[in-house]
Every structure is written in structure tokens, then in C-alpha cells.
Coordinates of C-alpha atoms in Angstrom, one line a residue:
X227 CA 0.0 0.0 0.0
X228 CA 1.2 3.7 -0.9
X229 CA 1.4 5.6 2.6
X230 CA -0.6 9.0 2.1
X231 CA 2.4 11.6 2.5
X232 CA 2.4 13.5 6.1
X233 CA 5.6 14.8 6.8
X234 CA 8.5 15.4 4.3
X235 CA 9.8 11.9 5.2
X236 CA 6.6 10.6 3.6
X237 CA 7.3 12.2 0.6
X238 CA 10.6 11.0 0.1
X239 CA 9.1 7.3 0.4
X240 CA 6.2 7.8 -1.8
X241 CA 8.2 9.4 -4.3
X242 CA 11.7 6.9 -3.2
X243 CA 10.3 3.9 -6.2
X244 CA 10.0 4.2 -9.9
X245 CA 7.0 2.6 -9.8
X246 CA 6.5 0.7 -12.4
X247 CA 8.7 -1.6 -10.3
X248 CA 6.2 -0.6 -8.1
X249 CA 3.6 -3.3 -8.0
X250 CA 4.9 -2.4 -4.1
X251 CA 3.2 -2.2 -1.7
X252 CA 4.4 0.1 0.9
X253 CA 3.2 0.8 5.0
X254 CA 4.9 2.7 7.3
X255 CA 6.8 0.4 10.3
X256 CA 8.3 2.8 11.7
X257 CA 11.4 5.7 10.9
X258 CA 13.7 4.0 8.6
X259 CA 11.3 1.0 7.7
X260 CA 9.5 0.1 5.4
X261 CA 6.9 -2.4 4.0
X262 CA 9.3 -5.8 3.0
X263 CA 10.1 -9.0 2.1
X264 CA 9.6 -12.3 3.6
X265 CA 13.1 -13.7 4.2
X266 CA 14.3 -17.2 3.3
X267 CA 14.8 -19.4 5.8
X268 CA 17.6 -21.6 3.3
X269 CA 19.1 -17.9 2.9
X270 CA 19.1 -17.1 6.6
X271 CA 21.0 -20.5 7.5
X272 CA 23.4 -20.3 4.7
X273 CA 24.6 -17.0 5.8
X274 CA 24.7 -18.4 9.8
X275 CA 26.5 -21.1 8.6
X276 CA 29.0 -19.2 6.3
X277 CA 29.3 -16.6 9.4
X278 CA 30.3 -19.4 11.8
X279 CA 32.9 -20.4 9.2
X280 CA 35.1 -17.1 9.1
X281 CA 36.2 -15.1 12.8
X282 CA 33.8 -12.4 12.1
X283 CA 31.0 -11.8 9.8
X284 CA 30.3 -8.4 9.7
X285 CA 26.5 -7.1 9.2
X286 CA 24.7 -4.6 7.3
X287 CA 24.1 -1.3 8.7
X288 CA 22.6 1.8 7.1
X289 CA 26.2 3.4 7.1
X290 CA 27.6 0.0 5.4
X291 CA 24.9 0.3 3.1
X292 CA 25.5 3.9 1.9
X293 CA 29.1 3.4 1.8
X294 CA 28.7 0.1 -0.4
X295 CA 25.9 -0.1 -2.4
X296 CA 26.8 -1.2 -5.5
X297 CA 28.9 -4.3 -3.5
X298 CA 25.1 -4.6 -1.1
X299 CA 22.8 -4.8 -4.5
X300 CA 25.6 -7.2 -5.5
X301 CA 25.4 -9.8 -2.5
X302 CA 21.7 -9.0 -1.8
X303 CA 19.0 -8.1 -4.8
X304 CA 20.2 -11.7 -6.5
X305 CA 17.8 -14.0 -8.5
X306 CA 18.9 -16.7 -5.8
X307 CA 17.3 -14.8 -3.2
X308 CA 13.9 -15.5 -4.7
X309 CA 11.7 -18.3 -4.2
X310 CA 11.7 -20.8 -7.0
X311 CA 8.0 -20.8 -7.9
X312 CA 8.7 -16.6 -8.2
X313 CA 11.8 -17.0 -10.2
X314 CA 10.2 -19.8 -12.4
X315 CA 7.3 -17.6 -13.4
X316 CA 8.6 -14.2 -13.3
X317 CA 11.7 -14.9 -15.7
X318 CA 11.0 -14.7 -19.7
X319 CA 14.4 -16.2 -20.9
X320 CA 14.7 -13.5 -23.6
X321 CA 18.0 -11.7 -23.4
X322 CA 18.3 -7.8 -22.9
X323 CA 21.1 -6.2 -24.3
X324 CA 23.0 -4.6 -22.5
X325 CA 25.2 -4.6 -19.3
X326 CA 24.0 -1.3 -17.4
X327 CA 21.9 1.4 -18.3
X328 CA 21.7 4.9 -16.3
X329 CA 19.6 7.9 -16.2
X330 CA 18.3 10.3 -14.3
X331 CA 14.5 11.4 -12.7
X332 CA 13.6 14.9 -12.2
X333 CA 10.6 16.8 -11.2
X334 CA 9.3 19.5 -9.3
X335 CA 6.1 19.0 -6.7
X336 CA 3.7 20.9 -4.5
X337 CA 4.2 19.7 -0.9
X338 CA 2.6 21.3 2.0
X339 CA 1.9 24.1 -0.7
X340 CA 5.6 24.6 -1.0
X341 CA 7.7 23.7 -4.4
X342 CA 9.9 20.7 -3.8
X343 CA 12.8 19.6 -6.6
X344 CA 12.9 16.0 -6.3
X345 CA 15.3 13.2 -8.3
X346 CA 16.8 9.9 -9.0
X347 CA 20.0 8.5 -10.0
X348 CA 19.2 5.6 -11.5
X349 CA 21.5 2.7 -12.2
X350 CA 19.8 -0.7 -13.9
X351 CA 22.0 -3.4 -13.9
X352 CA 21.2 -6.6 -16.4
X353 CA 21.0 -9.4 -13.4
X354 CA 20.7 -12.2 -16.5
X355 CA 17.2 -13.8 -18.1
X356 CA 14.6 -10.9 -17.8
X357 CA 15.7 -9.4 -14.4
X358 CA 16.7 -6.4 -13.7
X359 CA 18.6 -5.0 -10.7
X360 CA 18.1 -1.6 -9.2
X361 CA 20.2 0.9 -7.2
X362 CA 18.5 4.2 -7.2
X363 CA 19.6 7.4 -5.2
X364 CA 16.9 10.0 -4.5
X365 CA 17.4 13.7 -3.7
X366 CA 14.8 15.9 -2.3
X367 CA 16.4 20.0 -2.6
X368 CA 19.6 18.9 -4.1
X369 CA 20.2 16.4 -0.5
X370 CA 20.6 12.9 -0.3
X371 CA 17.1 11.7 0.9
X372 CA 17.2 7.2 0.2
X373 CA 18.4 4.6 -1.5
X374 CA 16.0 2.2 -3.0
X375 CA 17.6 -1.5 -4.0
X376 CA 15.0 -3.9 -6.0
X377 CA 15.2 -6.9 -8.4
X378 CA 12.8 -6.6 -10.6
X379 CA 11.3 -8.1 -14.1
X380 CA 12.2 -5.9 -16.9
X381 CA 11.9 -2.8 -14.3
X382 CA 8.0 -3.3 -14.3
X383 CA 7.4 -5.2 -11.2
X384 CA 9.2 -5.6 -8.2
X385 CA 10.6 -8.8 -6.9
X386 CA 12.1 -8.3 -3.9
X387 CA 12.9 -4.5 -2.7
X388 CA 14.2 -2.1 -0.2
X389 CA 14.3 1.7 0.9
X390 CA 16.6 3.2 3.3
X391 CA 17.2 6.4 4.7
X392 CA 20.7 8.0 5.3
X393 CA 19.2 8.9 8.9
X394 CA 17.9 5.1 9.7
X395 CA 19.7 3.8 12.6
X396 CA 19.0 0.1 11.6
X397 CA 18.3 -1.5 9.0
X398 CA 14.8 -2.1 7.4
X399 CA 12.5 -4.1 6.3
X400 CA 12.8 -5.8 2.8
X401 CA 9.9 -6.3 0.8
X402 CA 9.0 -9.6 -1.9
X403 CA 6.5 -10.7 -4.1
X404 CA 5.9 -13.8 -2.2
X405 CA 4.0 -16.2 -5.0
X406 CA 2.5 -15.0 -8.1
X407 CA -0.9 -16.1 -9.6
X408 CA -1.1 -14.4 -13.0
X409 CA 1.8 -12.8 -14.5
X410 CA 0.9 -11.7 -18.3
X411 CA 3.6 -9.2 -19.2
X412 CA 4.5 -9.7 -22.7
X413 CA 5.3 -6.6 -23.8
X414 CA 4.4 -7.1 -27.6
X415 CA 0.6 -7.3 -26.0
X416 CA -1.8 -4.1 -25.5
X417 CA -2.7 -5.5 -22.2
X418 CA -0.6 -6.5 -19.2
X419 CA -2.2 -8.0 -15.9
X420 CA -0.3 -9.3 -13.0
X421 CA -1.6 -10.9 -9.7
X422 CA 0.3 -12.3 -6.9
X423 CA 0.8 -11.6 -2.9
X424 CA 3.4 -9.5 -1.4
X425 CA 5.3 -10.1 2.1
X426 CA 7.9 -8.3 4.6
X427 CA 10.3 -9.5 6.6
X428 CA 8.6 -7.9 9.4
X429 CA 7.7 -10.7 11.4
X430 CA 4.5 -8.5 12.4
X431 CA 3.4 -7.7 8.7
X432 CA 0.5 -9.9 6.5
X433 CA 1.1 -10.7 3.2
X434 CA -1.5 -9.4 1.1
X435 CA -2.9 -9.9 -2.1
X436 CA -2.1 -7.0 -5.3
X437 CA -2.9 -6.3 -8.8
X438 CA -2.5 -4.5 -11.3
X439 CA -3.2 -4.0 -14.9
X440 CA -1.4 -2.0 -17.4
X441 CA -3.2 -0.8 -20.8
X442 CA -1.1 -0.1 -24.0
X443 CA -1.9 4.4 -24.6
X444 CA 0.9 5.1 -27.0
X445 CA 3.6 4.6 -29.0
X446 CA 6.2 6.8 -30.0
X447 CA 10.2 7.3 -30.9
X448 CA 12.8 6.9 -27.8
X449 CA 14.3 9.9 -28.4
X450 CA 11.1 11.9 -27.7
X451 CA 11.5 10.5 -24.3
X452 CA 15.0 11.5 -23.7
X453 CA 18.0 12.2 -25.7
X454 CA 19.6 8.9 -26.1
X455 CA 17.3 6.5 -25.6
X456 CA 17.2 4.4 -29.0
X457 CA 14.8 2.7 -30.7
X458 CA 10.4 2.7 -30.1
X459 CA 8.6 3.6 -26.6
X460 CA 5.4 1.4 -26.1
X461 CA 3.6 3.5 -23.0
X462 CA 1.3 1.9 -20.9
X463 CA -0.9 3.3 -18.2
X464 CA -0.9 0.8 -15.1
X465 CA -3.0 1.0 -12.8
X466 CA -2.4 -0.9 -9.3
X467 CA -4.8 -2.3 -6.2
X468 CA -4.6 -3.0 -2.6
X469 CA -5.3 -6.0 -1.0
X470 CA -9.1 -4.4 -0.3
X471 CA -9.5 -4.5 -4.4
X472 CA -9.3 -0.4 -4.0
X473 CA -7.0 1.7 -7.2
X474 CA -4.1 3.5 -5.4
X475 CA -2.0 4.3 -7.5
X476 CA -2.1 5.4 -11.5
X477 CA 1.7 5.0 -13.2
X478 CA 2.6 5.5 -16.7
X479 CA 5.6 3.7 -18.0
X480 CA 7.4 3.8 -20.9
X481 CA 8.9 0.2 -22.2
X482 CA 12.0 1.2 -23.9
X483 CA 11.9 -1.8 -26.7
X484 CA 15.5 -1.5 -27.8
X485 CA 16.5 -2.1 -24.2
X486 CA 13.6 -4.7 -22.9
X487 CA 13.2 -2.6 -19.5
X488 CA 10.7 -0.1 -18.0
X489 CA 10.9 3.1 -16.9
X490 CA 8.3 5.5 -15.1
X491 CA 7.4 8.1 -16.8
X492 CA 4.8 9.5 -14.3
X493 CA 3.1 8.6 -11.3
X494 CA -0.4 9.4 -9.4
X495 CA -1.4 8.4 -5.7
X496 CA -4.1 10.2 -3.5
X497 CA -2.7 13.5 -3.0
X498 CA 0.7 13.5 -5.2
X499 CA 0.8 13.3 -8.8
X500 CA 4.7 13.3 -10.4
X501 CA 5.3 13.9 -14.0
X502 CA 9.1 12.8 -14.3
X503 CA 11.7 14.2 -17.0
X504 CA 14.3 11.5 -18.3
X505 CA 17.8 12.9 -19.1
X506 CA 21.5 11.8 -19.0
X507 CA 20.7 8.3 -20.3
X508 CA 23.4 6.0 -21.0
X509 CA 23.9 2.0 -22.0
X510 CA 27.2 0.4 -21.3

């Protein structure tokens, strides 16, 4: 679920996920938290064994995190840290060429009746057949506001995902599609639908039920998007439910063909709408 912003920490988290990865489903547990993944118990014991096998094993903090991110995405927001049944259904075996692709997210937003610049530095890194991994750096005023880590398909939906805070003083919750029922996503289609339920490693948190659907609205040439970008756009407005079967949230995305990922092009929830502008995009 999308928390409804009250405070400028709020708004950093609503606007922390491009969300077309965003099939998320975010509550508030607390400063530095938020809504995660259901961890693996094989995953747990493998790392108490490994940890029993060296002197020390050290564990990641926010600070560790921020320091070594790229190394933390690495270790962490892997295809083996999914379930099987997850991997098995939400993997496409098409390749997508190319090694890393960056770009930046800028906008400017109404908050509390005050302007706000917000953006992302976006890295997307080709995690192999279909999945995408995601280290993305928001600002809010020019400042360092979160990181937000995810594996994802293509950059549409979310497999497993976190946001922290350079002010959290431990670390948070991750967040996981848990099992998926329907997963139609071929991008090719003027249609995409996606149902499955989403769990936390918050011991206290329910996994819930989400949809979404996605409808094809236009196509057009990459480089209308933003300089660089080659190739056709195929844009798709998604639209994305609660467990309670209530719309809270309206995306648009913009399927970069030439690339096989997503991005977000703009994003509505209750009382923030964000129209994002693309820019400095490179492909390694």
C-alpha cells in the first residue's frame, strides 16, 4: 500500500520507487522501515552457517549500506534470493542487451503548498534472463534523501525491494513478491495483468494480495523520451490495487523496446501526482 504523505519523510518514500517496479506495496513500520520481504529461511541459515565459518562476519548497517551499495545490491538483490516458484514464473528467458543502463529522474512537486525539486540516479543493472537489478539514489532539494535497492522483471514489477534512509539507525524491512498467480507481461501485448501476494520480513506484517493492470496508450520514438534513448517507446498506463480491491495508485511507463526494460514516466497516488523528466541516459 502507498502511505498517504504527512511529513517530508513521507514524501521522500512515496516518491523513493519508480513505480513501475512498483507493484509495491508500501506501510509505514516505523522511521527507517518500510513495507518488505519475507526472508528465506535456506538464505538465513546459509549466511549463519557461512558466518560461523570465518572469525567475524560483519552485518549490514545503514552506514555500510550507503558506503557500499553497488557491493550490497551485488550480494543482496540476486535471483537466488527469490523463491523458486517466483523465479520460475517471473523470468521470460529473452536476453536484454546490454550490461548497465543509467539515467536520471527529475521533477518538481507541490508539498505542504511549497515547491519541492525531487530526483533519481538511477542505475539498472542486467541481473541475467529478464531481471533487472536496481540501485537508485533519490534527492529531495539537491540532498541525499534514500536509497532504494530492488530486483525486478524488466523494471515493471518488483521482486524483492528495499528503501533506506541516510538517517535510519537500523536497518529495514525488505519487501517480496511472495507467490505469483497471474503474471501476463509480454510486452508485444496491448494489455498486461499481474496478480500475486506480497510479504515483509517484518515478522509482524501480513502478506496481502495485489494487482495491477497495465493498458497499451501510446507509441512513439525513444528519443522523444529522452536524448539517447534508441529505438520505439510502447507506453502503458498501469493501474495498481490494494489488498481491499481499491486503485491506489495510476503509473505510466514507458517500455524502452530496444532495451527490454521499463521506466516510469509519471506517477499518481491520492494526493501527489509526479510527472518525471528522463535525461543523461546511457547503456554500457
Amino acid at each position: 500500500m502507498i502511505d498517504r504523505p504527512g511529513s517530508a519523510r513521507d514524501l521522500s518514500k512515496n516518491l523513493a520507487v519508480v513505480r513501475p517496479t512498483a507493484l509495491q506495496s508500501r506501510r509505514d513500520q516505523g522511521e527507517g522501515e518500510t513495507m518488505m520481504s519475507i526472508c528465506r529461511f535456506a538464505a538465513v541459515a546459509m549466511t549463519v552457517f557461512a558466518c560461523a565459518l570465518v572469525s567475524s562476519c560483519a552485518q549490514d548497517t545503514p552506514k555500510s549500506v550507503f558506503q557500499n551499495s553497488e557491493e550490497y545490491a551485488n550480494r543482496v538483490f540476486v535471483p537466488s534470493m527469490l523463491s523458486g516458484s517466483v523465479l520460475a514464473k517471473a523470468t521470460d528467458g529473452k536476453p536484454m542487451p546490454f550490461n548497465k543502463i543509467t539515467f536520471s529522474q527529475s521533477a518538481k512537486v507541490m508539498y505542504q503548498g511549497a515547491p519541492v525539486d525531487v530526483s533519481h540516479n538511477v542505475t539498472y543493472e542486467n541481473a541475467g534472463n529478464s531481471l533487472v537489478r536496481q540501485i537508485q539514489v533519490g534527492y529531495m532539494n539537491g540532498v541525499v534523501d534514500g536509497q532504494y535497492f530492488s530486483l525486478s522483471y524488466r523494471g515493471l514489477v518488483a521482486l524483492r525491494e528495499l528503501y533506506i534512509k541516510p538517517t535510519s539507525k537500523m536497518m529495514p524491512y525488505k519487501g517480496s513478491i511472495d507467490s505469483i498467480s497471474q503474471f501476463d507481461v509480454s510486452f508485444d501485448q496491448p494489455s498486461l495483468n499481474l496478480v500475486y501476494r506480497w510479504g515483509s520480513s517484518n515478522p509482524h506484517f501480513k502478506t496481502v494480495d495485489r494487482r495491477s493492470t497495465c493498458t497499451l496508450a501510446s507509441n512513439y520514438a525513444g528519443s522523444k523520451l529522452a536524448a539517447g534513448i534508441a529505438g520505439e517507446v510502447r507506453e502503458f498506463e498501469c493501474k495498481y490495487y490494494n489488498d481491499n480491491g481499491v486503485q491506489d495508485t495510476d503509473t505510466h511507463i514507458a517500455y524502452l523496446e530496444a532495451y527490454g526494460v521499463a521506466v516510469v514516466k509519471s506517477e499518481a497516488k491520492t494526493s501527489l501526482t509526479v510527472n518525471w523528466t528522463i535525461s543523461n541516459f546511457r547503456v554500457e
